[in-house]
Short mmCIF file of C-alpha atoms in Angstrom, two decimals:
data_model
loop_
_atom_site.label_atom_id
_atom_site.label_comp_id
_atom_site.label_asym_id
_atom_site.label_seq_id
_atom_site.Cartn_x
_atom_site.Cartn_y
_atom_site.Cartn_z
CA MET A 1 6.14 -28.76 4.05
CA LEU A 2 4.61 -29.50 0.64
CA SER A 3 1.73 -31.41 2.20
CA LEU A 4 1.17 -28.53 4.63
CA THR A 5 1.11 -26.00 1.79
CA THR A 6 -1.26 -27.95 -0.43
CA GLY A 7 -3.42 -28.94 2.52
CA LEU A 8 -3.90 -25.38 3.74
CA ALA A 9 -4.05 -23.75 0.30
CA PRO A 10 -7.87 -24.14 0.14
CA LEU A 11 -8.25 -22.34 3.48
CA VAL A 12 -5.95 -19.46 2.52
CA LEU A 13 -7.53 -19.10 -0.90
CA ALA A 14 -11.04 -19.25 0.54
CA GLY A 15 -10.17 -16.42 2.91
CA LEU A 16 -8.85 -14.23 0.09
CA LEU A 17 -11.68 -14.93 -2.35
CA GLY A 18 -14.30 -14.69 0.38
CA TRP A 19 -13.06 -11.24 1.35
CA THR A 20 -12.71 -9.81 -2.17
CA GLY A 21 -15.94 -11.45 -3.30
CA ALA A 22 -17.95 -10.10 -0.38
CA VAL A 23 -16.61 -6.58 -0.92
CA LYS A 24 -17.47 -6.68 -4.63
CA LEU A 25 -20.91 -8.21 -4.19
CA PHE A 26 -22.17 -6.46 -1.08
CA GLY A 27 -19.93 -3.42 -0.63
CA ARG A 28 -21.32 0.06 -1.23
CA GLY A 29 -17.95 1.09 -2.60
CA THR A 30 -18.42 -1.03 -5.73
CA VAL A 31 -20.70 1.55 -7.33
CA LEU A 32 -18.34 4.38 -6.38
CA GLN A 33 -15.16 2.65 -7.48
CA ALA A 34 -16.42 1.07 -10.72
CA PRO A 35 -16.05 4.26 -12.84
CA LYS A 36 -12.39 4.49 -11.78
CA THR A 37 -11.51 0.97 -12.90
CA ALA A 38 -9.96 -0.25 -16.12
CA LEU A 39 -13.05 -2.45 -16.48
CA ALA A 40 -15.23 0.63 -16.99
CA ARG A 41 -12.90 1.74 -19.80
CA MET A 42 -13.08 -1.69 -21.40
CA LEU A 43 -16.87 -1.83 -21.28
CA SER A 44 -17.38 1.90 -21.95
CA SER A 45 -19.96 1.89 -19.17
CA SER A 46 -19.75 2.28 -15.42
CA GLU A 47 -23.10 0.53 -15.00
CA ARG A 48 -21.92 -2.57 -16.86
CA ALA A 49 -18.69 -2.50 -14.88
CA VAL A 50 -20.70 -2.61 -11.64
CA LEU A 51 -22.66 -5.62 -12.89
CA VAL A 52 -19.51 -7.46 -13.90
CA LEU A 53 -17.82 -6.70 -10.58
CA ARG A 54 -20.89 -7.96 -8.70
CA GLY A 55 -20.92 -11.11 -10.83
CA VAL A 56 -17.23 -11.77 -10.26
CA GLY A 57 -17.77 -11.22 -6.54
CA ALA A 58 -20.55 -13.82 -6.52
CA ALA A 59 -18.31 -16.28 -8.37
CA GLU A 60 -15.51 -15.70 -5.87
CA LEU A 61 -17.85 -16.37 -2.96
CA LEU A 62 -19.07 -19.61 -4.56
CA VAL A 63 -15.51 -20.79 -5.12
CA ALA A 64 -14.57 -19.82 -1.56
CA ALA A 65 -17.50 -21.81 -0.19
CA GLY A 66 -16.46 -24.83 -2.25
CA LEU A 67 -12.87 -24.59 -1.03
CA LEU A 68 -14.04 -24.52 2.58
CA ALA A 69 -16.68 -27.24 2.29
CA VAL A 70 -15.08 -29.78 -0.06
CA PRO A 71 -11.32 -29.08 -0.06
CA ALA A 72 -10.48 -32.58 -1.31
CA ASN A 73 -12.58 -32.08 -4.44
CA PRO A 74 -10.44 -30.70 -7.30
CA ALA A 75 -13.30 -28.67 -8.81
CA PRO A 76 -13.13 -25.63 -6.47
CA GLY A 77 -9.35 -25.46 -6.81
CA ALA A 78 -9.57 -25.66 -10.60
CA ALA A 79 -12.22 -22.93 -10.60
CA ALA A 80 -9.96 -20.74 -8.45
CA ALA A 81 -7.06 -21.33 -10.84
CA LEU A 82 -9.26 -20.26 -13.75
CA LEU A 83 -10.21 -17.12 -11.83
CA GLY A 84 -6.54 -16.36 -11.24
CA ALA A 85 -5.71 -16.83 -14.92
CA GLY A 86 -8.61 -14.58 -15.87
CA PHE A 87 -7.46 -11.94 -13.39
CA LEU A 88 -3.96 -11.97 -14.89
CA GLY A 89 -5.31 -11.52 -18.40
CA TYR A 90 -7.59 -8.69 -17.30
CA LEU A 91 -4.78 -6.92 -15.44
CA GLY A 92 -2.46 -7.13 -18.43
CA TYR A 93 -5.04 -5.69 -20.79
CA GLY A 94 -6.19 -3.11 -18.24
CA ARG A 95 -2.63 -1.91 -17.61
CA ALA A 96 -2.11 -1.46 -21.35
CA LEU A 97 -5.49 0.20 -21.96
CA ALA A 98 -5.80 2.46 -18.92
CA PRO A 99 -2.61 2.52 -16.81
CA GLU A 100 -3.97 5.31 -14.62
CA SER A 101 -7.07 3.31 -13.63
CA SER A 102 -7.44 0.94 -10.70
CA CYS A 103 -8.07 -2.75 -11.23
CA GLY A 104 -11.18 -3.03 -9.05
CA CYS A 105 -9.76 -6.25 -7.61
CA SER A 106 -11.44 -5.59 -4.28
CA ALA A 107 -13.65 -2.67 -5.44
CA ASN A 108 -12.07 -0.63 -2.67
CA GLU A 109 -8.84 0.87 -4.02
CA ASP A 110 -7.92 3.96 -6.02
CA THR A 111 -4.34 3.12 -6.92
CA PRO A 112 -3.31 2.29 -10.50
CA ILE A 113 -2.52 -1.29 -11.47
CA THR A 114 0.95 -2.24 -10.18
CA TRP A 115 3.03 -5.38 -9.83
CA ARG A 116 1.25 -6.16 -6.57
CA ALA A 117 -2.06 -6.71 -8.37
CA PHE A 118 -0.33 -9.10 -10.77
CA ALA A 119 1.37 -10.90 -7.88
CA ARG A 120 -1.91 -11.36 -6.03
CA ALA A 121 -3.62 -12.70 -9.16
CA ALA A 122 -0.71 -15.09 -9.69
CA THR A 123 -1.09 -16.18 -6.07
CA VAL A 124 -4.73 -17.05 -6.76
CA LEU A 125 -3.68 -19.07 -9.80
CA VAL A 126 -0.91 -20.98 -8.02
CA SER A 127 -2.99 -21.54 -4.89
CA GLY A 128 -5.86 -22.81 -7.02
CA VAL A 129 -3.58 -25.39 -8.61
CA ALA A 130 -2.31 -26.39 -5.16
CA ALA A 131 -5.87 -26.71 -3.86
CA ALA A 132 -6.87 -28.82 -6.86
CA VAL A 133 -4.19 -31.41 -6.12
CA ALA A 134 -4.66 -31.36 -2.34
CA HIS A 135 -5.47 -34.62 -0.57
CA GLY A 136 -7.56 -34.63 2.55
CA SER A 137 -9.15 -31.69 4.32
CA TRP A 138 -7.63 -28.51 5.67
CA TRP A 139 -9.19 -29.12 9.09
CA SER A 140 -7.32 -32.41 9.43
CA ILE A 141 -4.05 -30.57 8.74
CA VAL A 142 -4.89 -27.90 11.32
CA SER A 143 -5.85 -30.44 13.98
CA GLY A 144 -2.85 -32.67 13.26
CA ARG A 145 -0.20 -29.91 13.05
CA PRO A 146 -1.61 -26.88 14.86
CA ALA A 147 1.64 -24.99 15.44
CA ALA A 148 2.92 -25.38 11.89
CA SER A 149 -0.52 -24.54 10.51
CA LEU A 150 -0.73 -21.37 12.58
CA GLY A 151 2.69 -20.25 11.39
CA PHE A 152 1.85 -20.97 7.76
CA LEU A 153 -1.48 -19.15 7.93
CA ALA A 154 0.13 -16.14 9.61
CA ALA A 155 2.83 -15.97 6.92
CA ALA A 156 0.23 -16.32 4.17
CA ALA A 157 -1.87 -13.54 5.70
CA ILE A 158 1.15 -11.22 5.83
CA VAL A 159 1.94 -11.89 2.17
CA LEU A 160 -1.64 -11.28 1.05
CA ILE A 161 -1.90 -8.08 3.08
CA ALA A 162 1.36 -6.84 1.56
CA LEU A 163 -0.02 -7.54 -1.93
CA SER A 164 -3.31 -5.72 -1.29
CA ALA A 165 -3.03 -2.03 -2.16
CA ASP A 166 -6.40 -1.22 -0.58
CA LEU A 167 -5.03 -2.22 2.83
CA ASP A 168 -2.07 0.18 2.64
CA ARG A 169 -3.90 2.77 4.70
CA TRP A 170 -3.93 0.38 7.64
CA TRP A 171 -0.26 -0.61 7.68
CA LEU A 172 1.93 0.90 4.95
CA LEU A 173 1.06 4.57 5.44
CA PRO A 174 1.51 4.40 9.24
CA LEU A 175 4.80 2.57 8.68
CA ARG A 176 6.01 5.26 6.27
CA ARG A 177 5.02 8.00 8.69
CA ALA A 178 6.90 6.26 11.48
CA ARG A 179 9.96 5.98 9.25
CA LEU A 180 9.76 9.68 8.43
CA ARG A 181 9.55 10.57 12.11
CA VAL A 182 12.60 8.46 12.90
CA PHE A 183 14.84 9.17 9.89
CA GLY A 184 13.46 12.46 8.60
CA HIS A 185 12.43 13.38 5.07
CA PRO A 186 14.23 15.35 2.33
CA LEU A 187 11.22 17.64 2.01
CA PHE A 188 11.21 18.69 5.65
CA GLY A 189 12.39 22.04 6.95
CA THR A 190 11.45 24.28 9.84
CA GLY A 191 8.53 26.58 10.37
CA ALA A 192 6.68 28.42 13.08
CA GLY A 193 3.34 30.06 13.67
CA GLU A 194 -0.25 28.96 13.68
CA GLN A 195 -1.17 26.28 11.18
CA VAL A 196 -3.81 27.05 8.57
CA PRO A 197 -6.57 24.59 7.55
CA VAL A 198 -5.64 21.92 5.03
CA ALA A 199 -8.05 23.44 2.50
CA ALA A 200 -6.06 26.69 2.65
CA SER A 201 -2.84 24.78 1.96
CA VAL A 202 -4.44 23.04 -1.03
CA GLU A 203 -5.67 26.39 -2.35
CA LEU A 204 -2.18 27.84 -1.98
CA LEU A 205 -0.65 24.81 -3.66
CA GLU A 206 -2.96 24.97 -6.68
CA ALA A 207 -1.89 28.57 -7.30
CA SER A 208 1.82 27.73 -7.19
CA LEU A 209 4.39 27.04 -9.89
CA ALA A 210 5.03 23.64 -8.32
CA TRP A 211 1.45 22.64 -9.05
CA GLN A 212 1.75 24.05 -12.56
CA ALA A 213 4.76 21.82 -13.19
CA ALA A 214 3.34 18.69 -11.57
CA SER A 215 -0.34 18.90 -12.56
CA PRO A 216 0.08 16.93 -15.84
CA VAL A 217 1.11 13.95 -13.71
CA VAL A 218 -1.50 14.26 -10.93
CA ARG A 219 -4.48 11.92 -11.36
CA SER A 220 -6.32 12.22 -8.05
CA ALA A 221 -7.64 14.58 -5.46
CA LEU A 222 -5.78 14.90 -2.17
CA LEU A 223 -5.24 11.39 -0.77
CA ASP A 224 -3.37 12.07 2.45
CA HIS A 225 -1.76 14.85 4.44
CA TRP A 226 0.30 15.24 7.57
CA GLU A 227 2.53 17.77 9.30
CA GLU A 228 6.18 17.43 10.20
CA ALA A 229 8.58 20.07 11.56
CA GLY A 230 6.51 22.98 10.30
CA TRP A 231 5.89 21.52 6.84
CA ARG A 232 2.53 20.29 5.61
CA ILE A 233 2.87 17.26 3.35
CA LEU A 234 0.17 16.74 0.72
CA GLN A 235 0.05 13.43 -1.15
CA PHE A 236 -1.64 12.72 -4.48
CA SER A 237 -1.45 9.77 -6.86
CA GLY A 238 -0.38 10.17 -10.46
CA VAL A 239 1.00 8.60 -13.61
CA TYR A 240 4.41 9.55 -14.98
CA GLU A 241 4.73 8.81 -18.69
CA THR A 242 7.84 8.64 -20.83
CA ALA A 243 8.43 7.37 -24.34
CA GLU A 244 9.51 4.03 -22.89
CA GLU A 245 7.10 3.39 -20.02
CA VAL A 246 4.19 4.49 -17.89
CA ARG A 247 4.81 4.46 -14.13
CA PRO A 248 2.28 4.98 -11.31
CA VAL A 249 3.71 7.48 -8.85
CA SER A 250 2.95 9.26 -5.61
CA VAL A 251 3.08 13.04 -6.06
CA VAL A 252 4.23 14.59 -2.79
CA PHE A 253 4.19 18.32 -2.07
CA ALA A 254 5.58 20.09 0.99
CA LEU A 255 4.74 23.65 1.95
CA ASP A 256 4.75 25.84 5.02
CA ALA A 257 1.89 24.73 7.27
CA THR A 258 1.34 28.35 8.33
CA SER A 259 1.10 29.84 4.82
CA SER A 260 -2.08 30.64 2.89
CA ARG A 261 -3.14 32.79 -0.06
CA ASP A 262 -3.20 35.74 2.34
CA THR A 263 0.42 35.28 3.41
CA PRO A 264 2.70 37.96 1.87
CA GLY A 265 5.36 36.83 -0.57
CA ASP A 266 5.63 33.83 -2.85
CA PRO A 267 5.07 30.43 -1.24
CA LEU A 268 7.88 27.94 -0.92
CA VAL A 269 6.60 24.63 -2.30
CA ARG A 270 8.66 21.50 -2.80
CA VAL A 271 7.56 18.56 -4.89
CA SER A 272 8.70 15.04 -5.66
CA PHE A 273 7.45 12.19 -7.81
CA LEU A 274 8.01 8.87 -6.03
CA ASP A 275 7.60 5.56 -7.81
CA ALA A 276 4.52 3.86 -6.34
CA ASP A 277 6.31 0.51 -6.08
CA SER A 278 9.92 1.30 -5.18
CA GLY A 279 9.59 4.77 -3.63
CA GLU A 280 12.50 6.10 -5.68
CA PRO A 281 12.30 9.67 -7.06
CA VAL A 282 11.46 10.03 -10.76
CA GLY A 283 10.68 12.83 -13.20
CA ALA A 284 13.22 15.44 -12.13
CA GLU A 285 13.42 16.72 -15.71
CA LEU A 286 9.67 17.43 -15.77
CA LEU A 287 9.79 19.30 -12.48
CA SER A 288 12.60 21.47 -13.81
CA ALA A 289 10.54 22.59 -16.81
CA VAL A 290 8.89 25.63 -15.19
CA PRO A 291 8.77 29.30 -16.19
CA SER A 292 12.17 30.92 -15.97
CA GLN A 293 11.12 33.74 -13.66
CA LYS A 294 10.87 31.35 -10.72
CA ALA A 295 13.03 28.47 -9.62
CA LEU A 296 11.23 25.41 -8.35
CA PRO A 297 12.85 23.75 -5.33
CA LEU A 298 13.28 20.05 -5.97
CA ALA A 299 13.40 17.36 -3.33
CA GLY A 300 16.52 15.18 -3.32
#
């Protein structure tokens, strides 16, 4: 198993670095995402952040090419390990300097730096060390042990996808929606009537006491929305700060999908802060601190 791991480490690492490097170097999103990254805060310039991201992307592509072409040479593996160590240092400083910013690891994500970014950087470091000490080529391992190689590569791909926040929209959000459909959600209720446009729901939300209570935590525009059992769910990202820690959270609102600013009466809006990593509710004391003339419904 050890020989299989070290033998295929260059291939797995080349796939990861090739993908992230290509997105940074050639992707149009690099220019758009750079101002949102901790790197822009460090350099005090979005333009310089773009240049650094492009440069890192080029370095990742060079290392990936070396891992694919000369896997038995320790130089590409050592270079990958150095990249991983650099990523870990950057993430640690970025999390301390700007916890609400994204890392820019693939220049394609808006989420704050979480443990998954650290885990992926550590994976690059460990895989680089494994690639540096590998003997032989990855293609000889694949040809000699095709079934075991396929299983290992599939498992590695699953792990890397799970550690990549920018891929959540393709698997994690659909999975969460499926779970909500099967098991229900504490925010859900019943409703009837014709649904209003999402923009009308956002307008109604921003005029509500729930938004007044939660707005200090919200750090993004609307990220996602869906309807369930008459409720419209609106999801934002945010940062919940206490004296002890700073936690990235998902800010989830639920309101009647048929209500708008023109609907008579006060809107019923429910809100929860959910830890971005564990999904557990946080910040109930902040949500309770609203004007006394109205009670804010809290989600379990």
